[in-house]
PDB file of C-alpha atoms in Angstrom:
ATOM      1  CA  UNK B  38      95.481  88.620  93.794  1.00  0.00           C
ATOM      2  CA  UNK B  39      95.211  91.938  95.214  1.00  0.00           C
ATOM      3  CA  UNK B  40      97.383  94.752  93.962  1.00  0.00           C
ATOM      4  CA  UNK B  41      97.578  97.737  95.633  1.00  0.00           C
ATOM      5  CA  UNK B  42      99.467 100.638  94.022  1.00  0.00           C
ATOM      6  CA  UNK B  43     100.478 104.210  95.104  1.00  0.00           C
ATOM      7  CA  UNK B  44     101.456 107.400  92.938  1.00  0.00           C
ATOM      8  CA  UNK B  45     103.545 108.918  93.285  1.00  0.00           C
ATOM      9  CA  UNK B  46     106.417 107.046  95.818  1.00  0.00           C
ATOM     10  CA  UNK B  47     108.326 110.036  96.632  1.00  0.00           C
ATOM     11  CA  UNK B  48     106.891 113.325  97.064  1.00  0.00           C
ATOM     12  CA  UNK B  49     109.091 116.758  97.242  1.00  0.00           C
ATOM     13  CA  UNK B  50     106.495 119.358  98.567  1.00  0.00           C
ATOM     14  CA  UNK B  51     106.907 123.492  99.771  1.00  0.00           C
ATOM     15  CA  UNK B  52     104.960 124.184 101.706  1.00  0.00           C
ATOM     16  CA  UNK B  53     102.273 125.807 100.947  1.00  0.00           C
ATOM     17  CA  UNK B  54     101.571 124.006  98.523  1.00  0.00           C
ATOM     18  CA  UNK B  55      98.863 121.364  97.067  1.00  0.00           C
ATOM     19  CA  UNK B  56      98.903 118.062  95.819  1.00  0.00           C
ATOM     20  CA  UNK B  57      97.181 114.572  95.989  1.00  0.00           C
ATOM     21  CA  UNK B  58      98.308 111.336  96.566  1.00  0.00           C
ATOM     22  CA  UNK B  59      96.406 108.616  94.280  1.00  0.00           C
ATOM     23  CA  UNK B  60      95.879 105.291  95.047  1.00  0.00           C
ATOM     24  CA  UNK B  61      94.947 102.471  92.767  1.00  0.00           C
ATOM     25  CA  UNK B  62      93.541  99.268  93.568  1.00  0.00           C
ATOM     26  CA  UNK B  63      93.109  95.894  91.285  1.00  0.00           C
ATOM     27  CA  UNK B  64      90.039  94.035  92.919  1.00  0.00           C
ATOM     28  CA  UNK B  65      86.883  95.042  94.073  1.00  0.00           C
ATOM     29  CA  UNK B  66      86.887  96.575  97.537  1.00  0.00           C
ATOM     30  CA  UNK B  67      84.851  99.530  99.509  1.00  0.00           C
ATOM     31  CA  UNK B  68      87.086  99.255 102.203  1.00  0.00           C
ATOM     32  CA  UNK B  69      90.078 101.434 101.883  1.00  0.00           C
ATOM     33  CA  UNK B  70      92.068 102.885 104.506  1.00  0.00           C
ATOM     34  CA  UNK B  71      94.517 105.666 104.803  1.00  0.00           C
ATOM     35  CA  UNK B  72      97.590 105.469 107.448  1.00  0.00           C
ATOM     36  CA  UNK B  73     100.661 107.605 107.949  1.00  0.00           C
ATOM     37  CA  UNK B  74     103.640 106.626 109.455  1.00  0.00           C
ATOM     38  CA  UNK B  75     106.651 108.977 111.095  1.00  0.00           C
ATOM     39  CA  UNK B  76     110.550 107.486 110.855  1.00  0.00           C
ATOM     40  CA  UNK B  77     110.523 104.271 113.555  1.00  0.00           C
ATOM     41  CA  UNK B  78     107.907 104.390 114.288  1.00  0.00           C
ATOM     42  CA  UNK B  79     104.248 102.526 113.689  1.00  0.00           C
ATOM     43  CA  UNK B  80     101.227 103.336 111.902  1.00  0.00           C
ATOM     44  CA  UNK B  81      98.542 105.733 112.762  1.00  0.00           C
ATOM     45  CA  UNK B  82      95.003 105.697 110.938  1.00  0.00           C
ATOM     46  CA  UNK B  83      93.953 108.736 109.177  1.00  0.00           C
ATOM     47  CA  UNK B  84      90.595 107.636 107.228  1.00  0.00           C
ATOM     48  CA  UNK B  85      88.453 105.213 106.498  1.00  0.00           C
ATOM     49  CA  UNK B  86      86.698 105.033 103.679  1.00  0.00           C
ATOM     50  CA  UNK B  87      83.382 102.550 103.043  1.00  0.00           C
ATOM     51  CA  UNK B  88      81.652 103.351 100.244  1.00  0.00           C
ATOM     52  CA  UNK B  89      81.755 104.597  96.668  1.00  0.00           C
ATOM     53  CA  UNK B  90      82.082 108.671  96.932  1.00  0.00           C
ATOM     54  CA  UNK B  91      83.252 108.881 100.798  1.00  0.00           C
ATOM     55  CA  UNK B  92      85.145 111.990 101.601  1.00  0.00           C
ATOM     56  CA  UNK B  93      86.983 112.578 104.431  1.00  0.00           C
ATOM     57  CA  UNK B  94      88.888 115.831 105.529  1.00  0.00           C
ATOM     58  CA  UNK B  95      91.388 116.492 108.639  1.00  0.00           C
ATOM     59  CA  UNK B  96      93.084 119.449 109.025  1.00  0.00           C
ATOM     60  CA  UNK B  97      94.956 119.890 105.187  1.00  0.00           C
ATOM     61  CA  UNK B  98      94.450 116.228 104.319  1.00  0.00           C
ATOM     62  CA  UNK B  99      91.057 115.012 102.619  1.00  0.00           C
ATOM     63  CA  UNK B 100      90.660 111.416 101.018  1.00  0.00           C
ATOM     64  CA  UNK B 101      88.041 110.531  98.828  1.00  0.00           C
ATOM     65  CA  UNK B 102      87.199 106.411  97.401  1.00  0.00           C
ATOM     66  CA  UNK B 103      85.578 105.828  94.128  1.00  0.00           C
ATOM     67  CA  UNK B 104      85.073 102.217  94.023  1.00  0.00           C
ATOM     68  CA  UNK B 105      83.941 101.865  90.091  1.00  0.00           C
ATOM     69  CA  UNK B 106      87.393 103.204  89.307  1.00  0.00           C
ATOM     70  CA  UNK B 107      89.146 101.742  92.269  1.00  0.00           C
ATOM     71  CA  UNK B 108      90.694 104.672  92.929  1.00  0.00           C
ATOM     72  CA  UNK B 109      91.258 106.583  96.277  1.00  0.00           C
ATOM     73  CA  UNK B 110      92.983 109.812  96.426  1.00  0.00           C
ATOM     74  CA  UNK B 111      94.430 111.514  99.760  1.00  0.00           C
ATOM     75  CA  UNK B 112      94.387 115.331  98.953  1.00  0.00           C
ATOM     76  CA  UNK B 113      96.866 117.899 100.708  1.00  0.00           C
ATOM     77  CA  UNK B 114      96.138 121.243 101.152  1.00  0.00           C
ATOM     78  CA  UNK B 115      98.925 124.099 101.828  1.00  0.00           C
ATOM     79  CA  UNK B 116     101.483 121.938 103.392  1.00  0.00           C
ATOM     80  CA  UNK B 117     103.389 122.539 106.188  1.00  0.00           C
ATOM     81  CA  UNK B 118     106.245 120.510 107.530  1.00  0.00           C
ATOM     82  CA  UNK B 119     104.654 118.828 110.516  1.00  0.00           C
ATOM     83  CA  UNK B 120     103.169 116.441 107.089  1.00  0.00           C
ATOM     84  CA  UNK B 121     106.232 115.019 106.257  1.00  0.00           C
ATOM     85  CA  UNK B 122     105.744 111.393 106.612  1.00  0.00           C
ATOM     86  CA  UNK B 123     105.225 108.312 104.953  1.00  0.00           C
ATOM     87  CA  UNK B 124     101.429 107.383 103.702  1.00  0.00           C
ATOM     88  CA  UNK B 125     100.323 104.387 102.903  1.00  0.00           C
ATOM     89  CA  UNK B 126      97.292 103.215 101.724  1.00  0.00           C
ATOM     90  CA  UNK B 127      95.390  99.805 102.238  1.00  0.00           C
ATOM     91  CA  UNK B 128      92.229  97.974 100.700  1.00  0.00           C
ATOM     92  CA  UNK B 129      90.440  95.120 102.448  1.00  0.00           C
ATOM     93  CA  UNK B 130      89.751  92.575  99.899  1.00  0.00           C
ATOM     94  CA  UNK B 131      85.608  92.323  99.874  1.00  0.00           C
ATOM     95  CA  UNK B 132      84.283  89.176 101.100  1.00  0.00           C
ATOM     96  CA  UNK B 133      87.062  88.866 103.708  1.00  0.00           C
ATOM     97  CA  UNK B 134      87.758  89.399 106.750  1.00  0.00           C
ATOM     98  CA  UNK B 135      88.071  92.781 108.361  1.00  0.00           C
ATOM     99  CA  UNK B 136      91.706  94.122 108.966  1.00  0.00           C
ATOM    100  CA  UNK B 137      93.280  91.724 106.587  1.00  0.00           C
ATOM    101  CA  UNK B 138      94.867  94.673 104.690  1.00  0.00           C
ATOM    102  CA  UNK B 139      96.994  95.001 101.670  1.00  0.00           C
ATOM    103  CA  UNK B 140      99.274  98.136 101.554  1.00  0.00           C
ATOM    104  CA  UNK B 141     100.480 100.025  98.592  1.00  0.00           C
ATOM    105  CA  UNK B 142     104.007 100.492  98.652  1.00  0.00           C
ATOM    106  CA  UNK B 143     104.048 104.122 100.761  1.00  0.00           C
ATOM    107  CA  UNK B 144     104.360 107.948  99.468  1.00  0.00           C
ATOM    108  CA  UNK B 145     107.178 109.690 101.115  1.00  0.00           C
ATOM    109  CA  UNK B 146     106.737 112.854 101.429  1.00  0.00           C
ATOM    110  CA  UNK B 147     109.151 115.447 102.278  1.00  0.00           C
ATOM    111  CA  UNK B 148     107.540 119.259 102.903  1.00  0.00           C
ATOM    112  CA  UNK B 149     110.575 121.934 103.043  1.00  0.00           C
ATOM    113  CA  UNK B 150     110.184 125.525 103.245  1.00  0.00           C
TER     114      UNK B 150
ATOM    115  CA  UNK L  49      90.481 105.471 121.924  1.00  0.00           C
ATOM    116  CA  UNK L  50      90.987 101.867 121.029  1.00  0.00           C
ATOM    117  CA  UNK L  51      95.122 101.228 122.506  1.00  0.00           C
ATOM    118  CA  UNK L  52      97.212  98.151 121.044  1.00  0.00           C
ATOM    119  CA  UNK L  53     100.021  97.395 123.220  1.00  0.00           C
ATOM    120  CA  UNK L  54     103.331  95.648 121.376  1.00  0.00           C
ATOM    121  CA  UNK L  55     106.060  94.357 123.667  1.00  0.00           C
ATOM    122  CA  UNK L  56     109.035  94.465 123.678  1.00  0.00           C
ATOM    123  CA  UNK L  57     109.735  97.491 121.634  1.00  0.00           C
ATOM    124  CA  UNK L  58     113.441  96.609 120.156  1.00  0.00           C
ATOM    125  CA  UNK L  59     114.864  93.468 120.419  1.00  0.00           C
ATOM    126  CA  UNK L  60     118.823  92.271 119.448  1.00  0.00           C
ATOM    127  CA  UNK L  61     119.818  88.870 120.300  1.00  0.00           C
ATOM    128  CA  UNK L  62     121.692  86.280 118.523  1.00  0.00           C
ATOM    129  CA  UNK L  63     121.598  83.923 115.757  1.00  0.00           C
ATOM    130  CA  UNK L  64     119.110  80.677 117.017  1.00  0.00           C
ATOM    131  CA  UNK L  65     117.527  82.559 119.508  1.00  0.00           C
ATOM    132  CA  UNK L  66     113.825  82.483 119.435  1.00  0.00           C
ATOM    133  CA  UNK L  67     112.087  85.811 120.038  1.00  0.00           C
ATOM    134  CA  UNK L  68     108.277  85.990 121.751  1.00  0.00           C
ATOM    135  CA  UNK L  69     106.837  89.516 120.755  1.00  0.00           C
ATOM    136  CA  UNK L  70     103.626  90.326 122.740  1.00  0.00           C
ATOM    137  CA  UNK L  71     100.680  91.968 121.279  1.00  0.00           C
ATOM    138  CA  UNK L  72      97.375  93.186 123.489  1.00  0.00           C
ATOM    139  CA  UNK L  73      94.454  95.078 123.121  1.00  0.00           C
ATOM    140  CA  UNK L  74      94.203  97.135 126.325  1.00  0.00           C
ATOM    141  CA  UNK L  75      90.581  98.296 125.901  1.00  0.00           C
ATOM    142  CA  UNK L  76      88.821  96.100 123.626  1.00  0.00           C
ATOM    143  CA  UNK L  77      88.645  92.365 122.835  1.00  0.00           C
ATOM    144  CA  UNK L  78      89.443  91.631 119.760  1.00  0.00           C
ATOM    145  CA  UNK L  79      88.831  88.026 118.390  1.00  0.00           C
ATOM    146  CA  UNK L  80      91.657  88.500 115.161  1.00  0.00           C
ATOM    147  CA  UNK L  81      95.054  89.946 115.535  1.00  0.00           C
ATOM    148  CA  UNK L  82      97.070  90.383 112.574  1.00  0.00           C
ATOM    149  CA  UNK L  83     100.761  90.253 112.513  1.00  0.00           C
ATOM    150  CA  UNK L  84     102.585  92.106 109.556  1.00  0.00           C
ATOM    151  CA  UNK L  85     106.672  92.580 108.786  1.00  0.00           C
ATOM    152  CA  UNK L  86     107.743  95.409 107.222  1.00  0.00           C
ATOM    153  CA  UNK L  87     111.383  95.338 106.111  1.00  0.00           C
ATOM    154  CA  UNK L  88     113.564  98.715 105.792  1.00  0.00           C
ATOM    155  CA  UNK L  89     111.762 101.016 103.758  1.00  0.00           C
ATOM    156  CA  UNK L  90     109.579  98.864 102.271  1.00  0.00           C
ATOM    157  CA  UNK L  91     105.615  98.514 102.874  1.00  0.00           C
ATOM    158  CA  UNK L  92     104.177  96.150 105.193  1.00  0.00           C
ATOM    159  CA  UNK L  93     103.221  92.581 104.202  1.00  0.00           C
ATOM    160  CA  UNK L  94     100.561  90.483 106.073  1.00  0.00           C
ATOM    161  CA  UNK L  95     102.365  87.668 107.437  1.00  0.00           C
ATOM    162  CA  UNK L  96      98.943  85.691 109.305  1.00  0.00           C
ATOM    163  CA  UNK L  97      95.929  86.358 110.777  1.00  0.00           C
ATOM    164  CA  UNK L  98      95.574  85.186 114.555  1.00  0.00           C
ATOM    165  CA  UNK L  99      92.178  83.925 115.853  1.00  0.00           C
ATOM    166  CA  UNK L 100      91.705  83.517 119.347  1.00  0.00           C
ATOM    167  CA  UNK L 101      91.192  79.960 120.037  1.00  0.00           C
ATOM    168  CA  UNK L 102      92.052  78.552 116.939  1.00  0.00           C
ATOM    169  CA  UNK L 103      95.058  78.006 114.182  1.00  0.00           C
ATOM    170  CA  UNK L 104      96.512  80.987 112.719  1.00  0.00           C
ATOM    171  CA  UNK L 105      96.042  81.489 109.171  1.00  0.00           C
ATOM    172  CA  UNK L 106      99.315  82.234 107.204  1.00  0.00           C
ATOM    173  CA  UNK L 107      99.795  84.128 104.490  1.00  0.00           C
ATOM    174  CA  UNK L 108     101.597  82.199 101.198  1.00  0.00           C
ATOM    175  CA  UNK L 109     105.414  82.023 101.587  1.00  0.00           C
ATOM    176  CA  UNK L 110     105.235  82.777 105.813  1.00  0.00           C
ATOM    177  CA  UNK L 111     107.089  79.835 107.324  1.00  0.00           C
ATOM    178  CA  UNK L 112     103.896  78.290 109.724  1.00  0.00           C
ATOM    179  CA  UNK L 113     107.022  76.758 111.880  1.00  0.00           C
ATOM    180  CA  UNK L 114     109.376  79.440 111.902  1.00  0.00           C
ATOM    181  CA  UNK L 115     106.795  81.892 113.142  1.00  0.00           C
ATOM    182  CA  UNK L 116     104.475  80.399 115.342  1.00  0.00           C
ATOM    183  CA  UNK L 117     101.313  82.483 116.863  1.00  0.00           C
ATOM    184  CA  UNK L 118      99.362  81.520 119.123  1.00  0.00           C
ATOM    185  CA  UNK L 119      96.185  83.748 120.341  1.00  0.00           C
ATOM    186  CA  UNK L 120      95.004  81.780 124.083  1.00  0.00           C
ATOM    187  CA  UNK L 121      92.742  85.137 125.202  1.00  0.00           C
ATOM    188  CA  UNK L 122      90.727  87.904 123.326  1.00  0.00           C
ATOM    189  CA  UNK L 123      93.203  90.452 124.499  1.00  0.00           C
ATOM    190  CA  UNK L 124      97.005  88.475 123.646  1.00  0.00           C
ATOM    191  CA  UNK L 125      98.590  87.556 120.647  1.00  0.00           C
ATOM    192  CA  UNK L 126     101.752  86.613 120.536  1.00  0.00           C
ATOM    193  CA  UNK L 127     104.327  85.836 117.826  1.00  0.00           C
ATOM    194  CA  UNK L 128     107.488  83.670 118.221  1.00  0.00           C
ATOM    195  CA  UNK L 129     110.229  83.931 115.583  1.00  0.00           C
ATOM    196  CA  UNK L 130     112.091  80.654 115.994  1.00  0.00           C
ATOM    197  CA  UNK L 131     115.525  79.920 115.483  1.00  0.00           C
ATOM    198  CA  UNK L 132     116.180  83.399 114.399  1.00  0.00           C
ATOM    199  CA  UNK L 133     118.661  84.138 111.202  1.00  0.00           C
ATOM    200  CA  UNK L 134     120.146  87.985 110.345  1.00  0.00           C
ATOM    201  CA  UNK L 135     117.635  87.352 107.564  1.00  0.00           C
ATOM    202  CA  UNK L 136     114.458  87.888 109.863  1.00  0.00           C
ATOM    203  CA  UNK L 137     115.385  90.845 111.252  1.00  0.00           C
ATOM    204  CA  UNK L 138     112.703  93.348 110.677  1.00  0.00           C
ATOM    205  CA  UNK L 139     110.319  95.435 112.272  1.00  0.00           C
ATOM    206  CA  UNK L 140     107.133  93.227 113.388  1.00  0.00           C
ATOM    207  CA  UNK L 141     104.171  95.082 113.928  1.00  0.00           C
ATOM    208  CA  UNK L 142     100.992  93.496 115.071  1.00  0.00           C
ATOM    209  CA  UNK L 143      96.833  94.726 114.407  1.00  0.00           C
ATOM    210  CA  UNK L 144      93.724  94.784 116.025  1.00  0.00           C
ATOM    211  CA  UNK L 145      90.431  96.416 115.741  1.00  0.00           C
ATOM    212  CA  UNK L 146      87.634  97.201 118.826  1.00  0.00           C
ATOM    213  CA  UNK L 147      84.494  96.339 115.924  1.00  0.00           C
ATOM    214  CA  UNK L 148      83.600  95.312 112.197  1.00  0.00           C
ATOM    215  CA  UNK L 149      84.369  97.510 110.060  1.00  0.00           C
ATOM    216  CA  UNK L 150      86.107 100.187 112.426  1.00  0.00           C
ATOM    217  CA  UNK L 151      90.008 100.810 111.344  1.00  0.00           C
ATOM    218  CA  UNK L 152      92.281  98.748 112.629  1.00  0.00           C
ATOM    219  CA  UNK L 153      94.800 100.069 115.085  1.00  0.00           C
ATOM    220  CA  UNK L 154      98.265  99.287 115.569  1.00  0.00           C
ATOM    221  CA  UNK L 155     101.166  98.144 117.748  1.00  0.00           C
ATOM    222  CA  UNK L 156     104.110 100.377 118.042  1.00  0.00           C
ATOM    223  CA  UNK L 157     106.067  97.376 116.348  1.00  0.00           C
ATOM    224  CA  UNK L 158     108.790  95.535 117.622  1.00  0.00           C
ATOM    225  CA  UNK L 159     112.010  96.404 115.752  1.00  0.00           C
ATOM    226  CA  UNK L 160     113.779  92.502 115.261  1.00  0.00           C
ATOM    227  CA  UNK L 161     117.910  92.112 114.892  1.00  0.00           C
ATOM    228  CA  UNK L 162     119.518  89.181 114.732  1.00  0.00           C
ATOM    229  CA  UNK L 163     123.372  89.251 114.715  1.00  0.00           C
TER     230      UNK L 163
END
């Protein structure tokens, strides 16, 4: 079975500040995904990530997958408040289908002056 | 870019209603849908993967006969909660992506309460 786990769940930032989201997976995958979602409402992608040692930046967020340790990190540079949201990330067991995604149980994050 | 459509947006209705919730790809075809429930402040949880033109495929523990999907055209899913309790009240928020590999996009959900 799948596991998908996220560290840390709740996340107090300033802003200005840095820090990184990690995300730990159980099975073999190079399929991870990155999504945030805003209070109410649905998900919106952020990354994808296919292969061991993809990086990905976006304005202050960068996420990086390195499939030998199953671990994908979502990296957040000087914060601002507009990044307060929940993140979640998701793996897509290998050998199945496309877009049949486990989550990790979300990182709230809260950025406050 | 790639627009999934999820109607209606908020429903309340009572106890042994059933509930259709719409789901449609507006500028792609998309062959699987996926249908996911996540409950207040909790992740989301795959509930079953819809294939146009063909039997869902539920996920262990989701009710086959409670939920009941059915994908007729490579644009519409749709998922009816049957005989809804207070206890499926959640929001329901559906999946689709325009190609192999590319991320899949999502619904704006369907927020479910049964009174």
């Amino acid at each position: 079975e799948l596991k998908v786990e996220q560290n840390p769940l709740f996340l107090s930032m300033q802003e200005g500040k840095n820090y990184t989201i990690y995300c730990n997976y159980s099975t073999t995958s190079d399929r991870l995904y990155w999504y945030r979602q805003d209070p109410g409402k649905s998900l919106e992608s952020l990354f994808v990530l296919l292969s061991n040692g993809a990086v990905k930046q976006e304005g202050r967020l960068m996420a990086s997958l390195d499939t030998k340790a199953r671990l994908s990190t979502l990296h957040i540079t000087a914060a601002v408040h507009d990044l307060s949201a929940t993140y979640f990330c998701a793996v897509d067991l290998t050998g199945t289908s496309y877009g049949k995604l486990t989550f990790g149980q979300g990182t709230i994050l809260t950025v406050h002056p | 870019g790639a627009v999934v459509s999820q109607h209606p947006s908020w429903v309340i209705c009572k106890s042994g209603t059933s509930v259709k919730i719409e789901c449609r790809s507006l500028d792609f075809q998309a062959t699987t849908m996926f249908w996911y429930r996540q409950f207040p402040k909790q992740s989301l949880m795959l509930m079953a993967t819809s294939n146009e033109g063909s039997k869902a495929t539920y996920e262990q523990g989701v009710e086959k006969d409670k939920f009941l999907i059915n994908h007729a055209s490579l644009t519409l899913s749709t998922l009816t909660v049957t005989s809804a309790h207070p206890e499926d009240s959640s929001f329901y928020i559906c999946s689709a992506a325009p190609g192999t590999g590319q991320p899949q996009h999502f619904g704006d959900g369907t927020r479910l309460s049964i009174l």
